[in-house]
Tab-separated table of C-alpha atoms in Angstrom:
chain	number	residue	atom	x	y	z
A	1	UNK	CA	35.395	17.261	-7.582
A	2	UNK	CA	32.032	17.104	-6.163
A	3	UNK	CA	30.441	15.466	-9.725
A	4	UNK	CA	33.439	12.946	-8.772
A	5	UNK	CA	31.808	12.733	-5.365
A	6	UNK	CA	28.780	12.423	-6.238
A	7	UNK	CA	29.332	9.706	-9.411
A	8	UNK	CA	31.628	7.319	-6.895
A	9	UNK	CA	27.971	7.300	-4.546
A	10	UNK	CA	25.635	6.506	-7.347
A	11	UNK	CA	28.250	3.631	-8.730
A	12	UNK	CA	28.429	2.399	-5.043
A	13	UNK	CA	24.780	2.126	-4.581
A	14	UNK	CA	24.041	0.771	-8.078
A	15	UNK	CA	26.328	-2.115	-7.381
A	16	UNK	CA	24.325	-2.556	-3.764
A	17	UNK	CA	21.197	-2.363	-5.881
A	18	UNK	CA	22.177	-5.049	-8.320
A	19	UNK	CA	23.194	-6.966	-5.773
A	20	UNK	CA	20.110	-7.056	-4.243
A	21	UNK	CA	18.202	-7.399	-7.554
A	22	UNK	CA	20.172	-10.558	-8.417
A	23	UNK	CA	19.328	-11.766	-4.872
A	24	UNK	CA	15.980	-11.137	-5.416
A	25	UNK	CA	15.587	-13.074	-8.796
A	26	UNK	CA	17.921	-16.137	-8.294
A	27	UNK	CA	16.960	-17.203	-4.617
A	28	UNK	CA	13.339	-18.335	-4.263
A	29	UNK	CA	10.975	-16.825	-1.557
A	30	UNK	CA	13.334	-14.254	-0.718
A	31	UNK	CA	11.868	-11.305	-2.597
A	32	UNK	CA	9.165	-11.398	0.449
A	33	UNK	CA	11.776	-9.691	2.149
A	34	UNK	CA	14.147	-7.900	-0.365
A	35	UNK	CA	11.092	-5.948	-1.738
A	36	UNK	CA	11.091	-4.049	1.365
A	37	UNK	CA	14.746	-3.288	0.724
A	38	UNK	CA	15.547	-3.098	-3.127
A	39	UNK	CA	13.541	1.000	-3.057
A	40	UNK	CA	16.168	2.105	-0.367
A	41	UNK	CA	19.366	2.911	-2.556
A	42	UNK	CA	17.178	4.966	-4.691
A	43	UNK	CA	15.957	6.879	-1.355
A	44	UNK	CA	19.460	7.605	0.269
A	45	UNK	CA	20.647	8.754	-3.656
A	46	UNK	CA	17.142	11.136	-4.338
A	47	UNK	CA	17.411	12.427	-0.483
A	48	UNK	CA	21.118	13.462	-0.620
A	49	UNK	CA	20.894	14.701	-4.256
A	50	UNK	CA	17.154	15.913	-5.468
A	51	UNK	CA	15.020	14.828	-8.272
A	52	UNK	CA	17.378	15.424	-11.533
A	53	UNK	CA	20.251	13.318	-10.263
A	54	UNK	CA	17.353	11.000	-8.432
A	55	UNK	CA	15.710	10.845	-11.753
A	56	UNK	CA	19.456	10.322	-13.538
A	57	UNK	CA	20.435	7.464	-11.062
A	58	UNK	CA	17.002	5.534	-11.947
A	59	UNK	CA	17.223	5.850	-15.637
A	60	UNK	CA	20.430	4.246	-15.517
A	61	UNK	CA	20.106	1.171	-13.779
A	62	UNK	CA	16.594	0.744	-15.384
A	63	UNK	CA	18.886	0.489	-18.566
A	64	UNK	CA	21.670	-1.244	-16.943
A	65	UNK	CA	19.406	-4.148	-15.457
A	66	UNK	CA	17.546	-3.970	-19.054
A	67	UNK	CA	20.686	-4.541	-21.236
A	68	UNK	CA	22.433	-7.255	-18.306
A	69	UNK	CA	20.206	-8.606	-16.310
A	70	UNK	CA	17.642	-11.158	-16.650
A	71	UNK	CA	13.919	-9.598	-18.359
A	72	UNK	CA	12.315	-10.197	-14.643
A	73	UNK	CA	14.613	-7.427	-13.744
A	74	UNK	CA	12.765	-4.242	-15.220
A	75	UNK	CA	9.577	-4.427	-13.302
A	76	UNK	CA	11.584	-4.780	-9.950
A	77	UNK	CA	13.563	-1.703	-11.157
A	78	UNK	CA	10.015	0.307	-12.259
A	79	UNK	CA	8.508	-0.601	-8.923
A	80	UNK	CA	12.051	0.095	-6.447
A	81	UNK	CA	13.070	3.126	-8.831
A	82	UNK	CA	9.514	5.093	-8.483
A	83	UNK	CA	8.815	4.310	-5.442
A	84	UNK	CA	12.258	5.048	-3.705
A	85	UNK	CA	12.723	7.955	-5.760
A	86	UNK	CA	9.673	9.805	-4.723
A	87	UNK	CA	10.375	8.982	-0.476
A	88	UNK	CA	13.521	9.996	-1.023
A	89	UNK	CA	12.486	13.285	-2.939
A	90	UNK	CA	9.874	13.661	-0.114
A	91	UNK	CA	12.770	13.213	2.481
A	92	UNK	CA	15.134	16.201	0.343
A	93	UNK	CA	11.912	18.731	0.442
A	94	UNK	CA	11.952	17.801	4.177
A	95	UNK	CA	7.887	16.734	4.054
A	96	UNK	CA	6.466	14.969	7.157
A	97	UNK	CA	6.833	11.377	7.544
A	98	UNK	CA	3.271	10.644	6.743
A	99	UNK	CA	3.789	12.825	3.679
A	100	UNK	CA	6.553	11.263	2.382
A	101	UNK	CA	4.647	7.734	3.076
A	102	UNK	CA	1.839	9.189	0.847
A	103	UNK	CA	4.188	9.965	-2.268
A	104	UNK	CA	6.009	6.654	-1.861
A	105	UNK	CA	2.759	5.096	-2.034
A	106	UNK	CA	1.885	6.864	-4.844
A	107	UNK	CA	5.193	5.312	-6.421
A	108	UNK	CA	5.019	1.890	-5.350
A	109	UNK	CA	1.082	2.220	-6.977
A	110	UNK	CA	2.534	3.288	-10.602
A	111	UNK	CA	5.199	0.282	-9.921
A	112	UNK	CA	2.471	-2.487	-9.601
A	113	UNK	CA	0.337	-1.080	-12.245
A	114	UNK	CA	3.953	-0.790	-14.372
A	115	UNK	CA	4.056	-4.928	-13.184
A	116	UNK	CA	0.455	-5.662	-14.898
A	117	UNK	CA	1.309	-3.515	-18.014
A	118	UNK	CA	5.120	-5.508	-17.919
A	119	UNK	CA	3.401	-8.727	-17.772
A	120	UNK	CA	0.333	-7.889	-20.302
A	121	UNK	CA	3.005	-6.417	-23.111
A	122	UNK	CA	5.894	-8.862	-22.663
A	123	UNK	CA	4.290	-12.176	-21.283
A	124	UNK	CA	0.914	-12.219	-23.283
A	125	UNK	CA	-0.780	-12.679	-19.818
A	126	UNK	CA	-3.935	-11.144	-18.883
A	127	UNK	CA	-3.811	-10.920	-15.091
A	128	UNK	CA	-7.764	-9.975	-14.983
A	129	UNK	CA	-8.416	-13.018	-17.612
A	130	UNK	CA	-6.211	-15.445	-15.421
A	131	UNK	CA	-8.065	-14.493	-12.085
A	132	UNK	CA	-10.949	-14.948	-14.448
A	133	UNK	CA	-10.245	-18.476	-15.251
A	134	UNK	CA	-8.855	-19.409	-12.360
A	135	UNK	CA	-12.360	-18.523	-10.136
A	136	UNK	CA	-14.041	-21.133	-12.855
A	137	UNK	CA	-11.768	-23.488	-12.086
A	138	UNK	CA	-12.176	-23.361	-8.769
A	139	UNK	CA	-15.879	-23.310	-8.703
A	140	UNK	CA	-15.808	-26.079	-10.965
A	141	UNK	CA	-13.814	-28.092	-8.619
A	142	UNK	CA	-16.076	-27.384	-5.827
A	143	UNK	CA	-19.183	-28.394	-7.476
A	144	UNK	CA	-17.275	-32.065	-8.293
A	145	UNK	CA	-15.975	-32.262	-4.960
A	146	UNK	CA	-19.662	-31.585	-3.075
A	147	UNK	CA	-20.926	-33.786	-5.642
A	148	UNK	CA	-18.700	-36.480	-4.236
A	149	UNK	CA	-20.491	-35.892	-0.948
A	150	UNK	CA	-23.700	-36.347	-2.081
A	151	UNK	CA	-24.074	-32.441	-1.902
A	152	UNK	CA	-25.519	-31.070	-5.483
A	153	UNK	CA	-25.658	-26.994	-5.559
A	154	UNK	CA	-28.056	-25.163	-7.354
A	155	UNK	CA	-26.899	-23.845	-10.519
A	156	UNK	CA	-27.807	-20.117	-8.663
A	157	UNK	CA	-26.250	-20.832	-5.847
A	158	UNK	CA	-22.925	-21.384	-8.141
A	159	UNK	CA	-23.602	-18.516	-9.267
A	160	UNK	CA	-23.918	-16.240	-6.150
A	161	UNK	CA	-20.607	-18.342	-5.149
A	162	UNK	CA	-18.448	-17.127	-8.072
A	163	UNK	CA	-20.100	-13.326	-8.645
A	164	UNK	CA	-18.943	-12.557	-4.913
A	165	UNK	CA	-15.678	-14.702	-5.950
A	166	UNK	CA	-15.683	-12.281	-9.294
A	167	UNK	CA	-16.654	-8.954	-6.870
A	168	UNK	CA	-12.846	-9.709	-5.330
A	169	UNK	CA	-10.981	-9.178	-8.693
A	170	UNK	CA	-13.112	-6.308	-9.040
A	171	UNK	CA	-11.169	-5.141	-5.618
A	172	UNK	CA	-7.433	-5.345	-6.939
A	173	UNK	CA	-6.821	-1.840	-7.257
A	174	UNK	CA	-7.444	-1.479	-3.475
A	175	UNK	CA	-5.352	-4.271	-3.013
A	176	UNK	CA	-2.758	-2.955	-4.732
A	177	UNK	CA	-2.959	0.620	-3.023
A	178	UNK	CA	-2.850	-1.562	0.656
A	179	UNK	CA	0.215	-3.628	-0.589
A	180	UNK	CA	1.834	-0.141	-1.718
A	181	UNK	CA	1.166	1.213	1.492
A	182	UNK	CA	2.828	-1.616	3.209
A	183	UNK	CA	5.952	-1.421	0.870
A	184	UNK	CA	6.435	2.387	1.438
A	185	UNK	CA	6.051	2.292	5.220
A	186	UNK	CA	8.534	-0.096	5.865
A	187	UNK	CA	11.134	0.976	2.963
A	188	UNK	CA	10.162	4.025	4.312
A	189	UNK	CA	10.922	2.833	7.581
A	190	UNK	CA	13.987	0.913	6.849
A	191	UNK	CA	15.432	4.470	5.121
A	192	UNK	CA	15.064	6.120	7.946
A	193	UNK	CA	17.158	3.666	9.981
A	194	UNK	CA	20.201	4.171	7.309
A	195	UNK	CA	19.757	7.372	7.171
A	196	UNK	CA	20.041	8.488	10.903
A	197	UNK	CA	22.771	6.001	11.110
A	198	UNK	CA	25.287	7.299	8.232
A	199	UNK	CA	23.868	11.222	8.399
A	200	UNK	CA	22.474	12.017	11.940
A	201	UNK	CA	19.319	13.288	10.533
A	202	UNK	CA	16.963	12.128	13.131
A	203	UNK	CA	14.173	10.826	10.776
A	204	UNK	CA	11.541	8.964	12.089
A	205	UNK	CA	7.879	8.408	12.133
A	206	UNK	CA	5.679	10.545	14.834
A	207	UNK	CA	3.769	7.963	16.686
A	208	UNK	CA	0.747	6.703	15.236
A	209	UNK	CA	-2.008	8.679	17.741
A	210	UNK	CA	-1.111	11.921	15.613
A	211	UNK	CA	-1.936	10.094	12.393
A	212	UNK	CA	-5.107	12.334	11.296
A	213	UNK	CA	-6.234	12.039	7.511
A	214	UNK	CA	-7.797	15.675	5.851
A	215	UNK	CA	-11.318	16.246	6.126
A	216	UNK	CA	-12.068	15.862	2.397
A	217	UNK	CA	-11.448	12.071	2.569
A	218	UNK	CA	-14.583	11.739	4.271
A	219	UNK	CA	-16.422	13.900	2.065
A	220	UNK	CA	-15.278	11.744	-0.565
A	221	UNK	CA	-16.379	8.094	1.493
A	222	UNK	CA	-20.135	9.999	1.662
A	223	UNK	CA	-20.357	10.841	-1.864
A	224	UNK	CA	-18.943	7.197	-2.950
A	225	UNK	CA	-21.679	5.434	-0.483
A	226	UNK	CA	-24.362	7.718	-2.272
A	227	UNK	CA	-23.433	6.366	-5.390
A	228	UNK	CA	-23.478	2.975	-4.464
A	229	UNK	CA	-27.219	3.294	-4.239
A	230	UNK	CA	-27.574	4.636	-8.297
A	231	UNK	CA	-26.780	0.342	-8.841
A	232	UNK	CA	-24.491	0.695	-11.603
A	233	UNK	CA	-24.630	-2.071	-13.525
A	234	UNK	CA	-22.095	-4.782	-12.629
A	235	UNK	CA	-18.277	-5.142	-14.502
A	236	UNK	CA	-18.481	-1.327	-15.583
A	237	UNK	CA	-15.783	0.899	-15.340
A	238	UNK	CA	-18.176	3.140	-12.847
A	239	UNK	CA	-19.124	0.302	-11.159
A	240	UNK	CA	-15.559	-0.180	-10.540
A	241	UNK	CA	-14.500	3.035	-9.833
A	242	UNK	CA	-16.776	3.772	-7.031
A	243	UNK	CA	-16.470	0.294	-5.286
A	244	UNK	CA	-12.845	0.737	-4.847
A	245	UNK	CA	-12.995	4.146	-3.928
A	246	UNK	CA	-16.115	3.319	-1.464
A	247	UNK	CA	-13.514	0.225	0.172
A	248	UNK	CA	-10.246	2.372	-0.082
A	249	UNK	CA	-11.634	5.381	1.926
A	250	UNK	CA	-13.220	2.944	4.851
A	251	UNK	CA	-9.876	1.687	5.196
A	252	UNK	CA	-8.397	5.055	5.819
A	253	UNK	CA	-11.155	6.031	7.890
A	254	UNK	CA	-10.447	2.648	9.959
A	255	UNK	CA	-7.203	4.013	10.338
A	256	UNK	CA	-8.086	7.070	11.564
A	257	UNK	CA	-10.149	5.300	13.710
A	258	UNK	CA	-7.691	2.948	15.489
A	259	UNK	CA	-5.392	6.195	15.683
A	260	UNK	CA	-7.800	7.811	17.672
A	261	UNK	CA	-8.003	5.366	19.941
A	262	UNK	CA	-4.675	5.368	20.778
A	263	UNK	CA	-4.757	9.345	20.738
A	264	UNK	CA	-7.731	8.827	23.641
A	265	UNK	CA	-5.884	6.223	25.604
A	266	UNK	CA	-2.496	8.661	25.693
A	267	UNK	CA	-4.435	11.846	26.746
A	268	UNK	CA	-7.051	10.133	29.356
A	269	UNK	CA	-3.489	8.110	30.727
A	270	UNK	CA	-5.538	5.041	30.537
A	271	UNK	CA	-4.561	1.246	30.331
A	272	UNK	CA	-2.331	0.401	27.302
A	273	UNK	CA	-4.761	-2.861	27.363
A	274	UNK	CA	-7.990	-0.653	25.574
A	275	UNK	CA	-5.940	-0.848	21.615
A	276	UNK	CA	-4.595	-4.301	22.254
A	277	UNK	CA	-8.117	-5.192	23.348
A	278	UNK	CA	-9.741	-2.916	20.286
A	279	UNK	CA	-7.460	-5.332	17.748
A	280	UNK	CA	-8.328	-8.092	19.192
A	281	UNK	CA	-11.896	-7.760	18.642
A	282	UNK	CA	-11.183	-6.784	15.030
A	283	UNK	CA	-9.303	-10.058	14.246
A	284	UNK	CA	-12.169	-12.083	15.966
A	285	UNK	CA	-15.097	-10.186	14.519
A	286	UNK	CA	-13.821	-8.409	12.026
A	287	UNK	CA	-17.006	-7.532	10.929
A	288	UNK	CA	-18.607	-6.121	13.716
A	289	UNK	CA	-15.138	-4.748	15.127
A	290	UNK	CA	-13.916	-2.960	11.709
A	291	UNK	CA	-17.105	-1.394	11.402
A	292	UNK	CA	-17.512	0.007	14.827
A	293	UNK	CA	-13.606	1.234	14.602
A	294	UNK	CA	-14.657	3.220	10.871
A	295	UNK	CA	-17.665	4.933	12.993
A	296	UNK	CA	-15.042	5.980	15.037
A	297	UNK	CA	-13.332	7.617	12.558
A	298	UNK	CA	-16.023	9.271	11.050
A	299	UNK	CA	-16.848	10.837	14.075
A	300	UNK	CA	-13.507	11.826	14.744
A	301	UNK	CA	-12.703	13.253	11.573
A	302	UNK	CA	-15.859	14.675	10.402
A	303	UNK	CA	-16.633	16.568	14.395
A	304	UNK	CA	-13.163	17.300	15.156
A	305	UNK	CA	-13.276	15.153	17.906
A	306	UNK	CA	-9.982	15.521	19.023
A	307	UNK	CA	-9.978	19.264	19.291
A	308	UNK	CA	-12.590	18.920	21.179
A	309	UNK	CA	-11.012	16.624	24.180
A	310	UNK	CA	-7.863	19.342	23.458
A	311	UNK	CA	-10.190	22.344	24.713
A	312	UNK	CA	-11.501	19.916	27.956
């Protein structure tokens, strides 16, 4: 009776899910929105049930939508099915919120990378060659258009132009770890909302002064900045590695940074203005403002500032 149960809930929420999917694929623009939403029967079937049957309910509409369903199908499946399954195996173990964010970003990061491999295997399209190309083009385009205006670059400075052009595609795995990190915080966030509605479990996200990263992630920011100084040479895998793990640390340290703030603000009682003021300055000097914030958090994390205020 309870298999019975339990097989009527995953045949509801695979219809919801294909519904969605064929939204997603047929109505232009829309998946902007639907991507947030696509992961969320996979959550509400993992939470209720666990991995095997979470696991069980993904392998089957991954071959459903295969077999049915148009080919753009299976990487929205691979990228919904991981990450959904692994927030809503984070919500059954009962993890923390930011916990469970961490694993579904984790999932939505194998997605994307599934998206690239999709598109390599079945398209013939090298993403990385097609940035490549397109950077050309544009410098290219640039050069005829300044030429128009009587303005005729230097072959190096063309060349400065489209090496920090180039340095950007040498960024996309932190891109795609930032766009993961969007998707699972608000499918993350939307879950919660269903699942407090239809089950009364009271999930939700602690608020965002409490947010404190673990001490090795700043260990790990040093060590990548020291290795930025060895110069690797340029387009190696190294190279690579270290400049995305250099950028993708900063970024959590910024975060740790504005969540300190906040934390400050809350335990001095002061004006609510000081973080709206903080972002402010970060979206008109983002330079000067994103760097002071990451001090912040380096200070914060690697002193224990907050303890510290807590003994005061």
């Amino acid at each position: 009776m309870k298999n019975k149960s339990i097989a009527r809930e995953g045949l509801v929420f695979s219809v919801i899910y294909i519904l969605l999917l064929y939204t997603t694929i047929f109505v232009p623009a829309i998946e902007l929105i639907t991507i947030f939403f696509l992961p969320i029967p996979f959550v509400y079937f993992t939470s209720k049930h666990g991995l095997k049957r979470g696991i069980s309910f993904f392998i089957i509409n991954l071959l459903v939508v295969s077999l049915f369903i148009a080919v753009l199908s299976i990487p929205f499946t691979i990228l919904a099915g991981l990450g959904g399954t692994l927030i809503g195996l984070a919500i059954h173990e009962k993890l923390s919120a930011y916990e469970t964010w961490a694993r579904g970003t984790l999932g939505f990061v194998l997605g994307l990378v599934s998206i690239f491999v999709f598109i390599q295997l079945f398209f013939g399209i090298n993403v990385i060659n097609e940035f490549n190309e397109t950077i050309s083009e544009s410098v290219e385009m640039s050069q005829d258009i300044l030429s128009n205006f009587g303005l005729e670059p230097t072959a190096s400075e063309l060349e400065m132009i489209e090496e920090q052009m180039l340095q950007v595609i040498q960024l996309i795995p932190v891109f795609l770890v930032i766009i993961a990190m969007i998707i699972g915080f608000l499918t993350q966030w939307l879950s919660y909302k269903l699942l407090n509605r239809k089950d009364k479990l009271g999930l939700k996200f602690p608020p965002f002064r409490n947010f404190k990263l673990p001490k090795v992630v700043i260990w790990i920011y040093f060590i990548a900045i020291l290795l930025t100084w060895l110069q690797f040479e340029q387009g190696t895998f190294t190279y690579q590695g270290v400049i995305n793990v250099t950028n993708l640390t900063a970024v959590l340290i910024t975060l740790q940074g504005f969540s300190f703030i906040l934390y400050y603000v809350y335990i001095k009682k002061l004006s609510k203005v000081i973080p709206v003021i903080a972002i402010i300055m970060c979206i008109l000097f983002p330079f000067m403002g994103l760097y002071m914030i990451r001090i912040l958090g380096i200070i914060d994390l690697g002193f224990s500032l907050r303890e510290r205020i807590e003994k005061k």
